[in-house]
Short mmCIF file of N, CA and C in Angstrom, two decimals:
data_model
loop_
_atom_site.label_atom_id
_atom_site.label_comp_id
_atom_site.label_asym_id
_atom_site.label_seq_id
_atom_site.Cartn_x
_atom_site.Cartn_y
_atom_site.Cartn_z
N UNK Q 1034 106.91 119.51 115.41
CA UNK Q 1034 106.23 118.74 116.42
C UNK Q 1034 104.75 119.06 116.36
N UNK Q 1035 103.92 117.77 116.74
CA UNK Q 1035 102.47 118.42 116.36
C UNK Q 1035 102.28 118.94 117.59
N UNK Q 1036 100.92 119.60 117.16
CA UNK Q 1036 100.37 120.63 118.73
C UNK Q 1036 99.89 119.70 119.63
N UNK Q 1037 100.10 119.28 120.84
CA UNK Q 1037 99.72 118.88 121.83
C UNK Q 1037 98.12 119.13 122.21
N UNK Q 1038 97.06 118.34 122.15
CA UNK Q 1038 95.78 118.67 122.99
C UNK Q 1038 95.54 118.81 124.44
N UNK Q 1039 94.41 119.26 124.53
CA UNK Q 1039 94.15 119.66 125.94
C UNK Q 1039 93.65 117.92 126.99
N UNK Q 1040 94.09 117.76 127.68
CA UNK Q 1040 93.68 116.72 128.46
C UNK Q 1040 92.73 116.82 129.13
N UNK Q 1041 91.10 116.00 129.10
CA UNK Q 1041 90.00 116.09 129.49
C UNK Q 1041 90.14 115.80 131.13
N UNK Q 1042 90.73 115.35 131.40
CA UNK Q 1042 91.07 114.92 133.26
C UNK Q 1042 92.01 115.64 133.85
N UNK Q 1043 93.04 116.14 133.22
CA UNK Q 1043 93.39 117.31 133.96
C UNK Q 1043 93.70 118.64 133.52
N UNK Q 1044 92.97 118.82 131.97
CA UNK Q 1044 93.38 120.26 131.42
C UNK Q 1044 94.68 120.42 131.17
N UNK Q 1045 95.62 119.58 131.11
CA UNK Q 1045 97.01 120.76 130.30
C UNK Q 1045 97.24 119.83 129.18
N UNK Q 1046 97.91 120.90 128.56
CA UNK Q 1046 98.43 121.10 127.07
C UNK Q 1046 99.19 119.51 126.78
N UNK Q 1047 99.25 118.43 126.98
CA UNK Q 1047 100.13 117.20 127.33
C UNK Q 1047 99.71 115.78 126.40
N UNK Q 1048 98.86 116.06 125.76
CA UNK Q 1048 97.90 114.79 125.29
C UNK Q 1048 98.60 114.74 123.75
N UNK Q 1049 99.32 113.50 123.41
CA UNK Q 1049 99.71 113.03 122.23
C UNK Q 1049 99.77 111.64 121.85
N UNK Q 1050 99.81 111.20 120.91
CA UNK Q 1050 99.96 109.72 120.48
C UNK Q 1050 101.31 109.34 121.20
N UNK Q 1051 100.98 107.94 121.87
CA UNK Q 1051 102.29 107.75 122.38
C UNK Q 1051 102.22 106.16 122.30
N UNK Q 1052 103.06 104.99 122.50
CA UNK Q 1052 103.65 104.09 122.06
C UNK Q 1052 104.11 103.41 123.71
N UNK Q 1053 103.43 102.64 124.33
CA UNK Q 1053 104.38 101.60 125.38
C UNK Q 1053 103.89 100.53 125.76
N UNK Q 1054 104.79 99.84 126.65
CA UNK Q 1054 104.59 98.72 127.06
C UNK Q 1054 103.55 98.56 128.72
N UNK Q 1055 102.83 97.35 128.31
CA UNK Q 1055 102.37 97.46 129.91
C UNK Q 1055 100.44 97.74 129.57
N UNK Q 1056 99.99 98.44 129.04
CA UNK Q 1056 99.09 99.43 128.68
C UNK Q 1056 98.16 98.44 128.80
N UNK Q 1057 96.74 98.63 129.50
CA UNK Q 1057 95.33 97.55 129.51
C UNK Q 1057 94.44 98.71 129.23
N UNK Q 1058 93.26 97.89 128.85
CA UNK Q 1058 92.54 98.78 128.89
C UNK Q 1058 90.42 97.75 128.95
N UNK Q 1059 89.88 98.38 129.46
CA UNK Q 1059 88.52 97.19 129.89
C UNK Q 1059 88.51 96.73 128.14
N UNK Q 1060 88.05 95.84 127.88
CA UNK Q 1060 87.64 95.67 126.48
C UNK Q 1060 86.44 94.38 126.70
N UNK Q 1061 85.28 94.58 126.18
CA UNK Q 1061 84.08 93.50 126.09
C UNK Q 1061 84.17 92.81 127.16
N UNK Q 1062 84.29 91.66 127.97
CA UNK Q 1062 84.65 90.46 128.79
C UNK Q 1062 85.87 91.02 129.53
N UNK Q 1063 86.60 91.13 129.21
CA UNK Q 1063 88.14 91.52 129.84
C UNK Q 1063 88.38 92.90 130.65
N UNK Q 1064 88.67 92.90 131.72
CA UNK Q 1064 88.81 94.38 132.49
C UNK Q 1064 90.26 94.75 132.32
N UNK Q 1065 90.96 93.92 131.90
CA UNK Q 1065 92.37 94.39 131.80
C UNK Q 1065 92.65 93.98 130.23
N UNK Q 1066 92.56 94.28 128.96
CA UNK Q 1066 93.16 93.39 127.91
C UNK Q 1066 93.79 94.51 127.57
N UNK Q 1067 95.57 93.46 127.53
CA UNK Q 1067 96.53 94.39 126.86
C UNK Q 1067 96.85 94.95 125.80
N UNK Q 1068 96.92 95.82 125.39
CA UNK Q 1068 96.76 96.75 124.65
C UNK Q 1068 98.60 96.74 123.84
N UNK Q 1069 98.26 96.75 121.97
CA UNK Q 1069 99.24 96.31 121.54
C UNK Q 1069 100.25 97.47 122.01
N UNK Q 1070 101.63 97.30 121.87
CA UNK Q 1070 102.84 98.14 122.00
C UNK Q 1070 102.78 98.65 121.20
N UNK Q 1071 102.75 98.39 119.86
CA UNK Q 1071 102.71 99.55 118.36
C UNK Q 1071 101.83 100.08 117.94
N UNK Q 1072 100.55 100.09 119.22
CA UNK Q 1072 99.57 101.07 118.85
C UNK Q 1072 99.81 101.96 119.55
N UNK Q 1073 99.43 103.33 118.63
CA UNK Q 1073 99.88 104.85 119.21
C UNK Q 1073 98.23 105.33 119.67
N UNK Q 1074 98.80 105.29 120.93
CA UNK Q 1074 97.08 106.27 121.27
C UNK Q 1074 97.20 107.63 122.35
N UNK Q 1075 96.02 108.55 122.29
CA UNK Q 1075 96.32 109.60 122.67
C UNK Q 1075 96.68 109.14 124.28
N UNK Q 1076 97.79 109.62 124.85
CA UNK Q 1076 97.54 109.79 126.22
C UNK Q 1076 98.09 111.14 126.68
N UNK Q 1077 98.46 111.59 128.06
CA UNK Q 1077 98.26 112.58 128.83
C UNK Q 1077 99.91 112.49 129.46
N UNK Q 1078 100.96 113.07 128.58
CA UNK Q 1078 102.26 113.17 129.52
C UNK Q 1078 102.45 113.59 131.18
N UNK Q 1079 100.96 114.22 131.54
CA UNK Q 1079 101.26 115.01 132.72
C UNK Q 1079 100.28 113.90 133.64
N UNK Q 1080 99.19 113.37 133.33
CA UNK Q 1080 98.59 112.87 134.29
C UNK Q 1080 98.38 111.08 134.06
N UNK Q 1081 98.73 110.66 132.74
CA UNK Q 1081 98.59 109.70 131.85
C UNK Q 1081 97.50 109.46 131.78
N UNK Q 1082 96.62 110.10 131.55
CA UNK Q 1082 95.23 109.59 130.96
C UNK Q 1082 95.01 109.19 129.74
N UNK Q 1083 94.73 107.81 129.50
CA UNK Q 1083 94.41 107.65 128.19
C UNK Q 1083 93.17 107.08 127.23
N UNK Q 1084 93.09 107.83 126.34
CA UNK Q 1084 92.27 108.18 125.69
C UNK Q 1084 91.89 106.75 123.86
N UNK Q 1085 91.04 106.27 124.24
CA UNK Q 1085 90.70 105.07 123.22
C UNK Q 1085 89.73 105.58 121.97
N UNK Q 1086 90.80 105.74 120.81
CA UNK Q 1086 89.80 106.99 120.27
C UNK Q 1086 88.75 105.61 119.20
N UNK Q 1087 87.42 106.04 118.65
CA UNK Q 1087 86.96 104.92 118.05
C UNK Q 1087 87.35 104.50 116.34
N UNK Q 1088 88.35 104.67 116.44
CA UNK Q 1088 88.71 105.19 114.99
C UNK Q 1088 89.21 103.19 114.04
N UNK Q 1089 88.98 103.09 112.68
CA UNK Q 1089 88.94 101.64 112.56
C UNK Q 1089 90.26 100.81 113.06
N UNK Q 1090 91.25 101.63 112.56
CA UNK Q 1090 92.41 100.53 113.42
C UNK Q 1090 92.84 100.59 114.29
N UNK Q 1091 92.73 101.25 115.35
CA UNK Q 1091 92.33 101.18 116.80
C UNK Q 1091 91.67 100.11 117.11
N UNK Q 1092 90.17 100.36 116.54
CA UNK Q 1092 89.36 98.87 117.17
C UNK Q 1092 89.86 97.53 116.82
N UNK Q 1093 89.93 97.88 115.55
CA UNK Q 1093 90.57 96.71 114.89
C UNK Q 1093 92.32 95.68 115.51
N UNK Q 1094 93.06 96.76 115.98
CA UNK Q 1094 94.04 95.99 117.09
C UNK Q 1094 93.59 95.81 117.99
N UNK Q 1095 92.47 96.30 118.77
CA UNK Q 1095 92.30 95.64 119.70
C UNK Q 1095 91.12 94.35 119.91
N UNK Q 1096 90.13 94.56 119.01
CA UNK Q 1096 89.80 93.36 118.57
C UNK Q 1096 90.46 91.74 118.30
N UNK Q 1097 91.66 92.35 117.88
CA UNK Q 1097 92.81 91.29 117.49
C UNK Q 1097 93.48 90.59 118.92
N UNK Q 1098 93.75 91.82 119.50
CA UNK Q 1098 94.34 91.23 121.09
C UNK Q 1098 93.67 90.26 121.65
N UNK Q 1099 91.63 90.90 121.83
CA UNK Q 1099 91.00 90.23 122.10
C UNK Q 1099 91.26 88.62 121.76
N UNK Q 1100 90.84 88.28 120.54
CA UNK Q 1100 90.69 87.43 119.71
C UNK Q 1100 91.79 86.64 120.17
N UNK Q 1101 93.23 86.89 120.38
CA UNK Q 1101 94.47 86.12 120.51
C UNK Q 1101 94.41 85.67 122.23
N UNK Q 1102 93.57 86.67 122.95
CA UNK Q 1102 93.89 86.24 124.37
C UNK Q 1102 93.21 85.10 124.87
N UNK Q 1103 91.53 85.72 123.87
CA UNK Q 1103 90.83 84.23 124.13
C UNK Q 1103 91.27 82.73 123.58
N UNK Q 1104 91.86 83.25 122.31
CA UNK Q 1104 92.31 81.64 121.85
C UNK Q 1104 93.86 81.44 122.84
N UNK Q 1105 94.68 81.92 123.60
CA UNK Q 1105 95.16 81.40 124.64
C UNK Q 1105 95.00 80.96 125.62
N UNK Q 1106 93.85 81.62 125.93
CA UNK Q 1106 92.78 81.09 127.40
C UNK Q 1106 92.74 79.69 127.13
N UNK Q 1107 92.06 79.30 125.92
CA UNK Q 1107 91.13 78.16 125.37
C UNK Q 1107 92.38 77.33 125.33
N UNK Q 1108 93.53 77.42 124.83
CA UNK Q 1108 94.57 76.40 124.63
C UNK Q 1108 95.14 75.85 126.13
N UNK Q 1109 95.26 77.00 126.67
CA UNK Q 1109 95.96 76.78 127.97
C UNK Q 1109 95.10 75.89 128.68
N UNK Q 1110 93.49 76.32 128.82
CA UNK Q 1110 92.01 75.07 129.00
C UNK Q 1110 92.24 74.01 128.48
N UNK Q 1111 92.28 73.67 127.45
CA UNK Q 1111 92.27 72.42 126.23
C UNK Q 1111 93.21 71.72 127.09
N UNK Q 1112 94.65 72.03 127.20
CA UNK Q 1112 95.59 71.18 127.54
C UNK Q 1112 95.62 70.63 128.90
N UNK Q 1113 95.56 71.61 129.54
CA UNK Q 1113 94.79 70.92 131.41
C UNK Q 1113 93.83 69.73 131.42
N UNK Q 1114 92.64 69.90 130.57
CA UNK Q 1114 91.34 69.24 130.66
C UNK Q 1114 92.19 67.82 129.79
N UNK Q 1115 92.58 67.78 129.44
CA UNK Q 1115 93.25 66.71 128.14
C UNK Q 1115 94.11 65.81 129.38
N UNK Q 1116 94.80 66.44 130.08
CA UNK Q 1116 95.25 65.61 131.12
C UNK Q 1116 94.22 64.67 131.72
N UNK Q 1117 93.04 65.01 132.01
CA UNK Q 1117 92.15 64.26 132.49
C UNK Q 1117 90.59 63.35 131.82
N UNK Q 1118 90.51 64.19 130.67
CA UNK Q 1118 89.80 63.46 130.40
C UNK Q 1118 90.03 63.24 128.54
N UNK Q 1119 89.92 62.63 127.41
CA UNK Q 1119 89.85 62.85 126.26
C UNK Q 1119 89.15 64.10 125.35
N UNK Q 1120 89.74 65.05 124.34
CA UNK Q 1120 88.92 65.55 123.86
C UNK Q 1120 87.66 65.54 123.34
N UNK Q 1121 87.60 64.78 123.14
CA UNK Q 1121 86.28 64.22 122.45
C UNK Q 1121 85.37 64.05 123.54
N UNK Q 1122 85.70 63.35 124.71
CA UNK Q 1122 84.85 63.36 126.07
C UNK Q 1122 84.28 64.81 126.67
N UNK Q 1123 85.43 65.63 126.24
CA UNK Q 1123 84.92 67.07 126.86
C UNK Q 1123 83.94 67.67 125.33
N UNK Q 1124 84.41 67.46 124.30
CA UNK Q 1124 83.41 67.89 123.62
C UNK Q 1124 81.57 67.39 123.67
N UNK Q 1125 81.59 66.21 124.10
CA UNK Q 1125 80.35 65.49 123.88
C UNK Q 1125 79.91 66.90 125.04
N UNK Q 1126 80.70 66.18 126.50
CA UNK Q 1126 80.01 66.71 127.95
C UNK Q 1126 79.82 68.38 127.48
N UNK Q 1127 80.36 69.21 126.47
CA UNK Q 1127 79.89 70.73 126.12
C UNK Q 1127 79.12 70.83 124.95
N UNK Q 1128 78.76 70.03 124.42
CA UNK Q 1128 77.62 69.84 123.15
C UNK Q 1128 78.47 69.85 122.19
N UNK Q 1129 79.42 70.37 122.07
CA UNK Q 1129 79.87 71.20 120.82
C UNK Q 1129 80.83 69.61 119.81
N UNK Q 1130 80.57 70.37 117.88
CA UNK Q 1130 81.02 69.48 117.51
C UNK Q 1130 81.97 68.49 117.48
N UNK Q 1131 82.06 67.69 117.15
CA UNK Q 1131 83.73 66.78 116.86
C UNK Q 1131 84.39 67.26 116.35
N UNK Q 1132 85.93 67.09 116.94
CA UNK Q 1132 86.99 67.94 116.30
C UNK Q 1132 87.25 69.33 116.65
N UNK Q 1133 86.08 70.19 117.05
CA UNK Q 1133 86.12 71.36 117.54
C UNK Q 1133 86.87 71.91 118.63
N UNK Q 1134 87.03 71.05 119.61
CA UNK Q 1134 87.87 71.73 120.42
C UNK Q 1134 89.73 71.72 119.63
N UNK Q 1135 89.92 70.37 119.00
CA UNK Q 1135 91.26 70.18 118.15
C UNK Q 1135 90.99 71.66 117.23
N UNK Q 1136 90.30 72.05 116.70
CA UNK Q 1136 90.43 73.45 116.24
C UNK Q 1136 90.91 74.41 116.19
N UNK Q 1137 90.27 74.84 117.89
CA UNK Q 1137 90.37 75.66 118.77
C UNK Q 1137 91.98 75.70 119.43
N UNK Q 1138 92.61 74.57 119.55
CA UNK Q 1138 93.98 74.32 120.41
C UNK Q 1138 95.13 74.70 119.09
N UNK Q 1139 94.32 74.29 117.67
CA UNK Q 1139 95.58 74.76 116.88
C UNK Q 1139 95.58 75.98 116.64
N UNK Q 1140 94.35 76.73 116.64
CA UNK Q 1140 94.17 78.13 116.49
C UNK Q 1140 93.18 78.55 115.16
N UNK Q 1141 93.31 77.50 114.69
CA UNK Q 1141 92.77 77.74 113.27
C UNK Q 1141 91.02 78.25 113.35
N UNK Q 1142 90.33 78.42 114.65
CA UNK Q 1142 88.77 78.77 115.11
C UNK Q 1142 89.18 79.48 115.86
N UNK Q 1143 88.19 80.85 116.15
CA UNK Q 1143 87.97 81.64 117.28
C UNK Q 1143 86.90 81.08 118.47
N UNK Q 1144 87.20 81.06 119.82
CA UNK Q 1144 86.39 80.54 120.18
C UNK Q 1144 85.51 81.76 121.06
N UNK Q 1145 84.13 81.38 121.46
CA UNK Q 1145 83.62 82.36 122.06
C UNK Q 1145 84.00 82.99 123.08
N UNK Q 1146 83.13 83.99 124.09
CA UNK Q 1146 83.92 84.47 125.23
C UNK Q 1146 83.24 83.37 126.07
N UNK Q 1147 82.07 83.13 125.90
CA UNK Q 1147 81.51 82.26 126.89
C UNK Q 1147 82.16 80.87 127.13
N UNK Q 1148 82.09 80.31 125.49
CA UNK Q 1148 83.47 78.78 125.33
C UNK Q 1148 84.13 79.12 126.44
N UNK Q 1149 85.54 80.31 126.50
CA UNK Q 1149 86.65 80.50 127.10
C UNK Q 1149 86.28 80.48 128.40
N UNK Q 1150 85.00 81.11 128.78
CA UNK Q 1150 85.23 80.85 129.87
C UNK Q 1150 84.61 79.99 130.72
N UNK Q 1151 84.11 78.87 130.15
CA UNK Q 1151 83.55 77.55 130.66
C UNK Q 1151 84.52 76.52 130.53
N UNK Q 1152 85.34 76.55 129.50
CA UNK Q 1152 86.45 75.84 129.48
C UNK Q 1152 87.65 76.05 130.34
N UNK Q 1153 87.66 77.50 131.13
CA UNK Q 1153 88.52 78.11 132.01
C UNK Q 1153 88.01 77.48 133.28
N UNK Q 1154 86.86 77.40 133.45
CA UNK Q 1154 86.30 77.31 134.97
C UNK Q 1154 86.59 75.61 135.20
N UNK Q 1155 86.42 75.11 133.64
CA UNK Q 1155 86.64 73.84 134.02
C UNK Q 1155 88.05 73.01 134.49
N UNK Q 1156 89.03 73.83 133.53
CA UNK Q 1156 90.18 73.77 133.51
C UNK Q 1156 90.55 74.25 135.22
N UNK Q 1157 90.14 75.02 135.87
CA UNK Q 1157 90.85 75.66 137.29
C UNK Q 1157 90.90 74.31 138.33
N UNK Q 1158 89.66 73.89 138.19
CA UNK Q 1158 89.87 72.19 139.02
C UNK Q 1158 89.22 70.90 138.35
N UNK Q 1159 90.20 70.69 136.90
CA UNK Q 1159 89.46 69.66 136.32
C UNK Q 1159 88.53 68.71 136.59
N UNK Q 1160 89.44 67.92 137.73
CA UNK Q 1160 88.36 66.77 138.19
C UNK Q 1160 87.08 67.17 138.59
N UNK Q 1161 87.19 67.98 140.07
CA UNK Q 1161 85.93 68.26 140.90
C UNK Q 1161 85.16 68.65 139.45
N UNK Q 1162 85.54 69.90 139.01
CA UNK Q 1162 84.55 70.27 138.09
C UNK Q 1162 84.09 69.54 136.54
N UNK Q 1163 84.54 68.42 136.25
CA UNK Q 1163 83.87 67.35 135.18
C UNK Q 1163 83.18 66.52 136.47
N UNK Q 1164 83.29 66.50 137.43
CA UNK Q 1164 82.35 65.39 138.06
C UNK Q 1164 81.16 65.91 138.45
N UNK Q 1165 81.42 67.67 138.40
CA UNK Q 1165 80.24 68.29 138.50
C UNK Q 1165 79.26 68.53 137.64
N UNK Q 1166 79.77 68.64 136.28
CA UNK Q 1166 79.45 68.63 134.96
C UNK Q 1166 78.53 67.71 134.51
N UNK Q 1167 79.09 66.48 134.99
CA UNK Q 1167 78.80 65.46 134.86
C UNK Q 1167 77.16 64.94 135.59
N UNK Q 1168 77.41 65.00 136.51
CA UNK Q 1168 76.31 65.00 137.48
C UNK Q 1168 75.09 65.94 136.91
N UNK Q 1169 75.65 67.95 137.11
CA UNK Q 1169 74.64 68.16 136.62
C UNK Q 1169 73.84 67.69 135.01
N UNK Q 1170 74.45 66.73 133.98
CA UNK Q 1170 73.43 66.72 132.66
C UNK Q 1170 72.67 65.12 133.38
N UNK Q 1171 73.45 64.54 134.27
CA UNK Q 1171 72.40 63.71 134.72
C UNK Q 1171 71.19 63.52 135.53
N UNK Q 1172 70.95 64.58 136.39
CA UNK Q 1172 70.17 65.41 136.74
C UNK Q 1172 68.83 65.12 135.93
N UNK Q 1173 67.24 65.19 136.23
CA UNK Q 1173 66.53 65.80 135.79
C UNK Q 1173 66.15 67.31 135.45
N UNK Q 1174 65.46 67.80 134.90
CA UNK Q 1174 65.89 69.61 134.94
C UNK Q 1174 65.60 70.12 135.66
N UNK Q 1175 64.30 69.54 136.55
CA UNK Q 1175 63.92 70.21 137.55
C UNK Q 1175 64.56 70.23 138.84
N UNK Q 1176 65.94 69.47 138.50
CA UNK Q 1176 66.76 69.23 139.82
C UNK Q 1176 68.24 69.31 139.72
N UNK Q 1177 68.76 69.97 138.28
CA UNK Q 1177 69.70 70.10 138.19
C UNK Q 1177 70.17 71.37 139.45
N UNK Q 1178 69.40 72.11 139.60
CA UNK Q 1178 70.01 73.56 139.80
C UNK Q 1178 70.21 73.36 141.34
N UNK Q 1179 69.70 71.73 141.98
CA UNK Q 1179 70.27 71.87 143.54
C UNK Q 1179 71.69 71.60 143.83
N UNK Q 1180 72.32 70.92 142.07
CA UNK Q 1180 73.64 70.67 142.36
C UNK Q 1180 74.34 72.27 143.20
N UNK Q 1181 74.02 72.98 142.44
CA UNK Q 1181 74.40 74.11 143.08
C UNK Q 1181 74.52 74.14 144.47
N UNK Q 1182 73.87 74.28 145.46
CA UNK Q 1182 73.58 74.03 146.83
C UNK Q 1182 74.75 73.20 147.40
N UNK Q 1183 74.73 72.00 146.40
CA UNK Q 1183 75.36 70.76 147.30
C UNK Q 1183 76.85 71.51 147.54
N UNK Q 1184 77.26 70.30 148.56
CA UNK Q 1184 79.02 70.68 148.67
C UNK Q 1184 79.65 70.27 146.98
N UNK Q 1185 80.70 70.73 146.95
CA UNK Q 1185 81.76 70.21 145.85
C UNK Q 1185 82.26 68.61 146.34
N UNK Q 1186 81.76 68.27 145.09
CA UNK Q 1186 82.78 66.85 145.08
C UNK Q 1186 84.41 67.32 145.64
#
């Protein structure tokens, strides 16, 4: 059995690579991103503290989680917003190219954190928020930012 380390949060002998389900941890954008099951990382049998060591495949699974949660965000977005308006309509109204969001829904593109989460906010109350969308690029610039102020459609 290997030697057990000392645990920085509560000092005993308890700290080993360990393996479960459930496990988050803050990562970039995300305060909770789950953390794979078949990654072994140090934690703390006695107090469970655990420990994210920086080592490459460590980051590298969790990079990956990242990467998979946002392109679920974005699909689960895509398909809401599609109820209401055409893809192509939501692509014009977000600048972004043609075809790009169809990309993004098959998986075959990563999309940003920011994408995910403009496409999330939009997705939470489609309508109100494309009519808001909407409004604000019609706006002059110097008067977009009272949409803010106003009530919600």
């Amino acid at each position: 059995m290997a030697e057990r380390k000392r645990c920085i949060r509560c000092g005993k002998r308890a700290v080993r690579p360990r393996r479960a389900k459930g496990r988050t941890t803050p990562y970039r954008t995300m305060p909770c991103l789950p953390i794979p099951e078949a990654l072994a990382l140090p934690e703390c049998g006695y107090c469970r503290n655990l420990s994210i060591p920086d080592d490459e495949t460590t980051l590298r699974a969790l990079h990956e989680s990242y990467v998979a949660s946002l392109r679920e965000r974005v699909e689960l977005a895509i398909v809401t917003l599609h109820d209401v308006r055409s893809q192509r309509q939501i692509e014009r109204l977000l600048g972004v190219s043609q075809g790009y969001l169809s990309k993004l829904r098959a998986g075959t593109s990563n999309p940003s954190p920011e994408l995910t989460l403009l496409l999330g906010l939009l997705a939470s109350s489609p309508k109100p928020m494309l009519r808001r969308a909407d409004a604000f690029w019609a706006l002059p610039a110097d008067g977009c930012l009272n949409l803010a102020t106003r009530s919600a459609p």
